[in-house]
Coordinates of C-alpha atoms and ligand atoms in Angstrom, one line a residue:
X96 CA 37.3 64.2 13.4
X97 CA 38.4 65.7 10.5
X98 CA 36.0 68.5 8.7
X99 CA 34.1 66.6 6.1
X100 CA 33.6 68.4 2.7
X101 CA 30.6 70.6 2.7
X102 CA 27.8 68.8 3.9
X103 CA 24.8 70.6 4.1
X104 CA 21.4 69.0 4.6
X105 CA 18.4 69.9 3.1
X106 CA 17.4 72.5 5.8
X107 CA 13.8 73.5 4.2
X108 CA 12.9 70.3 3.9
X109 CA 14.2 69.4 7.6
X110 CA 12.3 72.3 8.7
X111 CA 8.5 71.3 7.3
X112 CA 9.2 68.9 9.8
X113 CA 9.2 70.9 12.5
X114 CA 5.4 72.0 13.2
X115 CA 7.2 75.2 15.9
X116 CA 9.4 76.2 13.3
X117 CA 6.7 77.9 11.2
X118 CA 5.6 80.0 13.7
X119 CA 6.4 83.6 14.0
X120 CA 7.6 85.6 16.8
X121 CA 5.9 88.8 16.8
X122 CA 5.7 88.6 13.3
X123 CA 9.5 87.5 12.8
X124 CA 10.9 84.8 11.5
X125 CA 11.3 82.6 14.5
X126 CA 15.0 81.9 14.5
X127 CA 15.8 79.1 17.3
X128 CA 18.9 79.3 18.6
X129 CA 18.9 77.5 21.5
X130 CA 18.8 73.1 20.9
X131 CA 21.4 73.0 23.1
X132 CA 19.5 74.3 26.1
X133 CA 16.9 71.9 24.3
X134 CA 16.0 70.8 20.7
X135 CA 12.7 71.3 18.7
X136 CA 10.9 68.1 17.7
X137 CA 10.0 66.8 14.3
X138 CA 6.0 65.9 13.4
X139 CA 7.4 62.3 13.4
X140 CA 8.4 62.2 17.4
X141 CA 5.4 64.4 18.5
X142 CA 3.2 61.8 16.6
X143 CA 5.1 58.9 17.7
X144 CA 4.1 60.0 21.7
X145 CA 0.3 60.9 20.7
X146 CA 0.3 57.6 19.0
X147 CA 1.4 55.8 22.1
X148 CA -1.4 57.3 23.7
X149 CA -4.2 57.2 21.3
X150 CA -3.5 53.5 20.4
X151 CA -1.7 51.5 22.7
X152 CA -1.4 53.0 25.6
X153 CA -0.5 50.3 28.7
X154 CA 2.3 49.9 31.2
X155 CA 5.6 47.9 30.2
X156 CA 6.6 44.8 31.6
X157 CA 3.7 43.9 33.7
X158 CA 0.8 43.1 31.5
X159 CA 0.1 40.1 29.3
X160 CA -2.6 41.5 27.2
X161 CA -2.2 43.2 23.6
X162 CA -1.7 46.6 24.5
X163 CA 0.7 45.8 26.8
X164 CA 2.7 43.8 24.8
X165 CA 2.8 46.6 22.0
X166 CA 3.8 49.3 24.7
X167 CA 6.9 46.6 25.8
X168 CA 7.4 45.8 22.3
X169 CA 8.1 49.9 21.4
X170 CA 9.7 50.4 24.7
X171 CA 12.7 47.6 24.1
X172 CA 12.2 48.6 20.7
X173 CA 13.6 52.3 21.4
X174 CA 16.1 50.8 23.7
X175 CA 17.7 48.7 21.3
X176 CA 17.9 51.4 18.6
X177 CA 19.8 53.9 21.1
X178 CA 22.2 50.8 21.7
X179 CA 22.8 50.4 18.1
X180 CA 22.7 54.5 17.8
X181 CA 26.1 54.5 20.5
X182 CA 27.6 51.4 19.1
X183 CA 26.9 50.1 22.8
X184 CA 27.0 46.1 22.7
X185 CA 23.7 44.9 23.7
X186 CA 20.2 46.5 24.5
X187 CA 21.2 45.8 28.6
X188 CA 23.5 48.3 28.6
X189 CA 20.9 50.6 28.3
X190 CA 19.3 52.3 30.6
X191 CA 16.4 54.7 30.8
X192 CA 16.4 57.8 33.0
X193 CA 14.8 61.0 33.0
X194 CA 17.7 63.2 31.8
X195 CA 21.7 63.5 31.9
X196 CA 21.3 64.7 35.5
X197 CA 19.6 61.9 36.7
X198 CA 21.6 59.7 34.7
X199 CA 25.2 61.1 36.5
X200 CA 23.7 60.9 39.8
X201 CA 22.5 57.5 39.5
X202 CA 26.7 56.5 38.7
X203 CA 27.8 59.1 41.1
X204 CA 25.2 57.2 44.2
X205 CA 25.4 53.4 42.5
X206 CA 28.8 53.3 42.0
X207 CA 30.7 56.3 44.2
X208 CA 28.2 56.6 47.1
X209 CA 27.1 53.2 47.5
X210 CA 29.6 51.4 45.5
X211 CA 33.3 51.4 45.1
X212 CA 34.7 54.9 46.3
X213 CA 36.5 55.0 49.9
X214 CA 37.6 57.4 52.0
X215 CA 40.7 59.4 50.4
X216 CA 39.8 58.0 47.2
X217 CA 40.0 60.5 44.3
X218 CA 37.7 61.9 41.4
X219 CA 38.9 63.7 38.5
X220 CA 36.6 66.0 36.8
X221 CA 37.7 69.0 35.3
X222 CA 36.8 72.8 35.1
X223 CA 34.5 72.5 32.2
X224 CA 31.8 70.9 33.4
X225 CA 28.1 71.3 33.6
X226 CA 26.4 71.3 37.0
X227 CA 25.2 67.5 36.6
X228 CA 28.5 66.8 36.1
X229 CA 29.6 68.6 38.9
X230 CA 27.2 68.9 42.1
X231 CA 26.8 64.2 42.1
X232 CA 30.1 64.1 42.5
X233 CA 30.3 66.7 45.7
X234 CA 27.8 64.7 47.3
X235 CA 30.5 61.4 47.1
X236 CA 32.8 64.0 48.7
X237 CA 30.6 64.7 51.3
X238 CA 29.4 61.7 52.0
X239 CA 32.2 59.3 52.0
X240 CA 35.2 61.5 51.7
X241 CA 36.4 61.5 48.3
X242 CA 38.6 63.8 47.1
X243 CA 38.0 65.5 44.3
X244 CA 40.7 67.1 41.6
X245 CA 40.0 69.4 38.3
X246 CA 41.6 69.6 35.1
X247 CA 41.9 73.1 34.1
X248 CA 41.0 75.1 30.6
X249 CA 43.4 76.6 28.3
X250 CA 42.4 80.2 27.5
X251 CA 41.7 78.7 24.2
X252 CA 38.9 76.4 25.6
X253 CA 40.9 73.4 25.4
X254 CA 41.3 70.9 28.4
X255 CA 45.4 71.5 30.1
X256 CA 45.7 67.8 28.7
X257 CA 49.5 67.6 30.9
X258 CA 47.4 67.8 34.2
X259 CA 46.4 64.2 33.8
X260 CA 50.0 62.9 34.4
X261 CA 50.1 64.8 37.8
X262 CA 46.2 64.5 39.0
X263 CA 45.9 60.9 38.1
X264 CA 47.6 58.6 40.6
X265 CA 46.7 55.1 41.9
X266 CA 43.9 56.7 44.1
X267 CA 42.3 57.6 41.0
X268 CA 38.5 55.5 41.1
X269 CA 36.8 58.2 38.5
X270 CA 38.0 60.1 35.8
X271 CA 34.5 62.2 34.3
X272 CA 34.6 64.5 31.4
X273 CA 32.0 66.1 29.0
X274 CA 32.5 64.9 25.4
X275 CA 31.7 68.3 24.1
X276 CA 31.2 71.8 26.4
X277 CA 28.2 73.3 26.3
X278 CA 29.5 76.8 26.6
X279 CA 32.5 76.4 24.5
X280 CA 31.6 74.2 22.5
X281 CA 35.0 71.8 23.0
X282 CA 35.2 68.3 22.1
X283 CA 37.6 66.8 24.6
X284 CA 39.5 64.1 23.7
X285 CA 37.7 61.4 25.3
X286 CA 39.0 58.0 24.2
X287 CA 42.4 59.4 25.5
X288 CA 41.3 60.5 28.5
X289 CA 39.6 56.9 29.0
X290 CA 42.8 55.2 28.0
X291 CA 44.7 57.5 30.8
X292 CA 42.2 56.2 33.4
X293 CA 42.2 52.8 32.8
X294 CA 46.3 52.9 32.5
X295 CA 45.5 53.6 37.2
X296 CA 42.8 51.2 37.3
X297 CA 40.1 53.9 37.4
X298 CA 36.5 54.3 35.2
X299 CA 35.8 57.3 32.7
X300 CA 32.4 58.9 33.2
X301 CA 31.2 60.6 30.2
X302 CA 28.8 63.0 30.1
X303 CA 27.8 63.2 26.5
X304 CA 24.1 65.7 26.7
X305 CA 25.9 68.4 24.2
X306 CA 27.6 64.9 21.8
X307 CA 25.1 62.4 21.0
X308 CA 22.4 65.1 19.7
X309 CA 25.5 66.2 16.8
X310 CA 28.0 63.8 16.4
X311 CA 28.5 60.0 16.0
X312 CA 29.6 58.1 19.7
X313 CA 31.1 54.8 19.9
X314 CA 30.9 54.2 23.2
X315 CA 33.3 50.9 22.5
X316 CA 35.8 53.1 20.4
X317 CA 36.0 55.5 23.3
X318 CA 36.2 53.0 25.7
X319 CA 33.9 55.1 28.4
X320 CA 32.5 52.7 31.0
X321 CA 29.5 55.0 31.6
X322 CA 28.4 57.6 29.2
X323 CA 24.8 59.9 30.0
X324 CA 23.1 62.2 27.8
X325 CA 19.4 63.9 27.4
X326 CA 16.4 62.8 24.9
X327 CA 15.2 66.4 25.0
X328 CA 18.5 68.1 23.3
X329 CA 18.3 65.2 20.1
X330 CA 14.9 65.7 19.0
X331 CA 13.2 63.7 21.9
X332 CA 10.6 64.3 24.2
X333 CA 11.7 65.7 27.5
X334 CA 12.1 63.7 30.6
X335 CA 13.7 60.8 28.9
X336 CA 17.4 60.3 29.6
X337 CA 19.6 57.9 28.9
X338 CA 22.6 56.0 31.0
X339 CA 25.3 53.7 29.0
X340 CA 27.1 51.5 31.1
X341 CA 29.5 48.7 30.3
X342 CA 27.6 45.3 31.5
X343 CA 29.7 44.6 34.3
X344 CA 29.8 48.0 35.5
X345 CA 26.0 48.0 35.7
X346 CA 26.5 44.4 37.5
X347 CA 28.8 46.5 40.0
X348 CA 26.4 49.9 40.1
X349 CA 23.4 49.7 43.0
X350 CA 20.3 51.3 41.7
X351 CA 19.1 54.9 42.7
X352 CA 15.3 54.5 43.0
X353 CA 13.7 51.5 45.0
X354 CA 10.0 50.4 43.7
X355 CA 8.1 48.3 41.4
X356 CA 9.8 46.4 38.4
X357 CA 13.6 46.6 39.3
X358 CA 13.3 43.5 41.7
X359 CA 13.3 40.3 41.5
X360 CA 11.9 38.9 44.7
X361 CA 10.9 41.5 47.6
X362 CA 10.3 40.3 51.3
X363 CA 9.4 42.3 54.8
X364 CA 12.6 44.0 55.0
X365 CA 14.9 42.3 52.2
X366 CA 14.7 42.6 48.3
X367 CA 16.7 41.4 45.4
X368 CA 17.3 43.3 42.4
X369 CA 16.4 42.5 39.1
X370 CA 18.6 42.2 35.7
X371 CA 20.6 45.2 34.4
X372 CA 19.3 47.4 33.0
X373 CA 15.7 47.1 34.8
X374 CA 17.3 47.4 38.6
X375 CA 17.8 51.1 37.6
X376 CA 14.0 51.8 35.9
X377 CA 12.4 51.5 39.0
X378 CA 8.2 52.7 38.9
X379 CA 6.5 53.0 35.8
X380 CA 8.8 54.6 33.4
X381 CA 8.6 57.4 30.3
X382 CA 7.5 54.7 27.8
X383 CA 5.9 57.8 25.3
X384 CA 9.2 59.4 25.8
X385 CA 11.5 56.2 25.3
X386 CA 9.3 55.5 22.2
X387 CA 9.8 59.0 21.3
X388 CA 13.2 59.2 21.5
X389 CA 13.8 56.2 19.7
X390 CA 12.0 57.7 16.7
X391 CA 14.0 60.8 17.0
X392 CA 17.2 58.5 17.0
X393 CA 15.4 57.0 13.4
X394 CA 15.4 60.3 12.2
X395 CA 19.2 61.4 13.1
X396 CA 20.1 58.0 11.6
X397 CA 18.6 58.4 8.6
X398 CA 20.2 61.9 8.3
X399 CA 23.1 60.4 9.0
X400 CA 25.5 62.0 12.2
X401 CA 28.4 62.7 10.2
X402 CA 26.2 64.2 8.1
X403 CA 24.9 66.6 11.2
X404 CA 28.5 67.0 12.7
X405 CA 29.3 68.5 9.0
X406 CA 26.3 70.7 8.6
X407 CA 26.8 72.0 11.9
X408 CA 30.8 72.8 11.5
X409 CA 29.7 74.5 8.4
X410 CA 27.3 76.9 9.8
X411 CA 29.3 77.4 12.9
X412 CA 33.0 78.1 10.9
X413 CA 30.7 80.6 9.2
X414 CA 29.4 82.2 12.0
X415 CA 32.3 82.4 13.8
X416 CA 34.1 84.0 10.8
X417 CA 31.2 86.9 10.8
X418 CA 31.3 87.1 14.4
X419 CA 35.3 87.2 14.4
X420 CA 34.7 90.8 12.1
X421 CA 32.4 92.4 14.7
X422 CA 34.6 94.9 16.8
X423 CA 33.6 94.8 20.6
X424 CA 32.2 90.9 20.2
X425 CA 34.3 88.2 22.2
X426 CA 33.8 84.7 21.1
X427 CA 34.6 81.5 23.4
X428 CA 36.5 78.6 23.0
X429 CA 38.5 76.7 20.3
X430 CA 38.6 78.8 16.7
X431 CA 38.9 75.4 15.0
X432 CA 35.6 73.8 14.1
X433 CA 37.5 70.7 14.1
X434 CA 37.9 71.0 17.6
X435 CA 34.2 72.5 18.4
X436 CA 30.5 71.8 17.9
X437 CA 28.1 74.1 17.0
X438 CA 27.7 76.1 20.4
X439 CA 28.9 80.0 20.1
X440 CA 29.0 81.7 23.8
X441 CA 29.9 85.4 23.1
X442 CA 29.9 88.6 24.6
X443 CA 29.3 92.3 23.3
X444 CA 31.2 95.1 25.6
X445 CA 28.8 97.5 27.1
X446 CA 26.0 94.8 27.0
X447 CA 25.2 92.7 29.6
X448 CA 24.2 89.1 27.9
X449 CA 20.6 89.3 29.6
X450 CA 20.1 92.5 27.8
X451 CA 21.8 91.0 24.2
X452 CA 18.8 87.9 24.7
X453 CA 16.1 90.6 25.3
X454 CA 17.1 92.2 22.2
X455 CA 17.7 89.2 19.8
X456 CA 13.8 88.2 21.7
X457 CA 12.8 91.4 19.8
X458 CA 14.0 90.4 16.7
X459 CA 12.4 86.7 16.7
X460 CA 16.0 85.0 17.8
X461 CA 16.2 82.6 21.0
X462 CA 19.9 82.5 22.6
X463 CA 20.1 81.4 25.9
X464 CA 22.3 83.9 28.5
X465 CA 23.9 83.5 32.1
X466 CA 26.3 81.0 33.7
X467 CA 24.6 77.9 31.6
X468 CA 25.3 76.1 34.8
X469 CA 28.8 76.3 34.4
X470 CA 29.4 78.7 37.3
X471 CA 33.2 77.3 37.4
X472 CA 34.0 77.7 33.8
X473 CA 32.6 81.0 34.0
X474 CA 35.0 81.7 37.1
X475 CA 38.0 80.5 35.0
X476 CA 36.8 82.8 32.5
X477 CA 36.3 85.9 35.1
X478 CA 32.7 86.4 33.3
X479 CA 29.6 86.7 35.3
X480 CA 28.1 85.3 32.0
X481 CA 27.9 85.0 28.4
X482 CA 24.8 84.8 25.6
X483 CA 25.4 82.0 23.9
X484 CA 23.9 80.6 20.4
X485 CA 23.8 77.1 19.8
X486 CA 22.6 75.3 15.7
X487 CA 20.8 72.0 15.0
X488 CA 20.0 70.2 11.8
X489 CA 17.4 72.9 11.1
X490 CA 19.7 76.0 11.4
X491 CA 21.5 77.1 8.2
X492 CA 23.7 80.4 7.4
X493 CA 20.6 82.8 7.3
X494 CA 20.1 82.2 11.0
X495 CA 23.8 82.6 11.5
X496 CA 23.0 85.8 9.6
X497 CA 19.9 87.0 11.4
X498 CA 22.4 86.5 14.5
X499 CA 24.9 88.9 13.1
X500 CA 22.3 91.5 12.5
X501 CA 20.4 91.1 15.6
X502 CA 24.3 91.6 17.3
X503 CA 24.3 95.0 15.1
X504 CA 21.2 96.0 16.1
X505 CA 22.6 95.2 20.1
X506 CA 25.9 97.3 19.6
X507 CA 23.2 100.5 18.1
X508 CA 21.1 100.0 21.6
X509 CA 24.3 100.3 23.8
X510 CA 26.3 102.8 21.3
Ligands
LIG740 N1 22.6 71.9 29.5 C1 22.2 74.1 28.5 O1 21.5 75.0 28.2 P1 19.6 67.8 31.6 O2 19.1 69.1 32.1 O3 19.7 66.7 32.6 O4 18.9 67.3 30.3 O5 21.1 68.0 31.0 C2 22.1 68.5 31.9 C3 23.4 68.8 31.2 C4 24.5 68.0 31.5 N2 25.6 68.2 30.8 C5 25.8 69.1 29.9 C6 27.1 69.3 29.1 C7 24.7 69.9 29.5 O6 24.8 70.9 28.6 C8 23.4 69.8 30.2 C9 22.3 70.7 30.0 C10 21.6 72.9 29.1 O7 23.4 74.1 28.4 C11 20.6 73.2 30.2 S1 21.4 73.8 31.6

């Protein structure tokens, strides 16, 4: 995507929305650098789930009274706006989960474990990836002998793109990728990666948790046949996740949880399942989160996403630019905000990156530090861990500022 002229939104008028925003930390300003561990929520999705609650509060799909009906009507509701939100086709390719994670196990069991992968069959993933996108697919190793294979990172953060010719063969059944890195930030180059699996006759698995919260998806553009990501990191209630899946890939996918609502007929010892995407919601779902997310995807779409992907490039090219004039500070991933989102791991010699969140705690600034459940990037890295800050709608160039400072205030402590 090219990098849109200056966009930025309105971010005090974004921020009255956000009742934790004008709280203090220890007197500070609280300065929340951290959506991409999770997001705050706006007044509007906090009292879009009380109103669930306090007004029409009922179980979906199984009762034929009012409040029911309203609780099925919201539920469907939110499902059909996140279809429209990721271009998908139709509402049934929608499913609700409780997160990412669940959302890449449930491909990694319906369709690798209990599905289409055989013995000697072959996943790619690559280095990059989070733990959810990681640990599923071990488990189809494990249990029915897949093999897996990695694409590597470029010192510059970028995916070794030339791997693919070598590591995708006609055993290729799964080719999974993040959309964007959440510890350096990459965008990988998805709909080419998709094209490159389909040209062996394998799927492309996208995990999407740090894309759909900041930039528009397409999921027919990109051509992914399953695509995952998290309520809680757009402005949704945790616990809600959702799981894209192209209809007849669902058709082809067995469901991860047995129980009430994703059958169609159950006898002593045999069941059938239900439509897509119900087979896969089995047991009362999240309706106050699926009605809470929806409302968070109303309030992204009215921003606008280019209008997100834009602010954020502009705060992060900034920040990166203050950070790149700091002497002992090491930042991660691509320099080109083209090729980034707003997620800025970095290091500070001397300073151990527990010790660089303690301090910016001080100061009234949430970064998140560690491995960020990356542990192999972090080995391809040789880091035991970084501190990494990460901006949302709400964030403008003072926070970027008050991160610079609080990184001053770091390099005094460990002078
Ligand atoms: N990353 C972070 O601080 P869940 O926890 O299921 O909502 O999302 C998992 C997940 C999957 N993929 C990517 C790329 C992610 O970034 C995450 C969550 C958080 O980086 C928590 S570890």
């Amino acid at each position: 995507m090219a990098k849109p002229a200056k966009v930025m939104l309105n971010v005090p008028a974004i921020k009255a929305d956000f009742p934790i925003l004008q709280r203090t930390i220890r007197d500070k300003r609280l300065v929340y650098l951290d959506s991409a561990a999770t997001s705050q929520k706006p007044k509007q999705v906090i009292d879009a789930t009380s109103d669930f609650y306090s007004r029409y509060n009922a179980n979906v799909h199984r009762a034929i009274y009012e409040l029911g009906e309203e609780s099925t009507r919201e539920y469907e509701g939110a499902r059909e706006k996140i279809a429209a939100f990721i271009q998908a086709k139709s509402p049934t390719e929608i499913a609700f989960t409780k997160s990412t994670t669940e959302s890449l196990n449930l491909v990694a069991y319906g369709y690798g474990l209990k599905g289409k992968i055989q013995k000697g069959d072959e996943i790619v993933g690559t280095v990059m990836e989070h733990h959810s996108n990681h640990v599923p697919w071990h488990f189809v190793k494990d249990h029915k002998g897949a093999v897996l294979k990695y694409v590597d990172v470029k010192d510059d953060g970028t995916l070794r793109m030339e791997q693919y010719d070598d590591l995708l063969t006609d055993r290729t059944k799964i080719v999974t990728v993040s959309l964007c890195s959440n510890v350096l930030g990459t965008i990988n180059p998805v709909k080419e990666i998709a094209k490159r699996a389909h040209e062996v006759g394998a799927i492309c698995v996208v995990d999407a948790a740090q894309a759909a919260p900041h930039m528009p998806i397409d999921v027919q553009d990109l051509d992914a046949d399953f695509l995952a990501f998290s309520g809680h990191k757009m402005l949704g209630p945790t616990g809600i996740g959702v799981l894209y899946g192209k209809q007849e890939l669902f058709e082809a996918t067995e469901p991860l949880l047995g129980g009430g609502e994703m059958i169609r007929e159950v006898h002593l010892g045999s069941a059938k399942w239900n439509d897509v995407p119900y087979k896969f919601e089995g047991g009362t779902p999240n309706i106050a989160g699926a009605i809470g997310l929806g409302v968070a995807v109303d309030y992204l779409t009215k921003i606008g996403m280019e209008a997100v992907r834009g602010h954020e490039m502009e705060i992060t090219e900034y920040a990166l630019e203050k950070l790149a004039r700091l002497k002992g500070v090491q930042t991660y991933g691509p320099k080109d905000v083209k090729k980034r989102a707003g997620v800025v791991s970095f290091t500070i010699d001397g300073a151990h990156p527990h010790d660089i969140a303690s301090i910016l705690d001080v100061e009234g600034i949430c970064v998140r530090s560690g491995h960020h459940c990356a542990q192999p990037l972090m080995e391809r890295f040789n880091l035991p861990a970084t501190a990494r800050a990460s901006f949302y709608i709400y964030n403008d160039m003072d926070d970027a500022d008050a991160l610079v400072a609080g990184i001053k205030k770091v390099q005094e402590v460990f002078a």
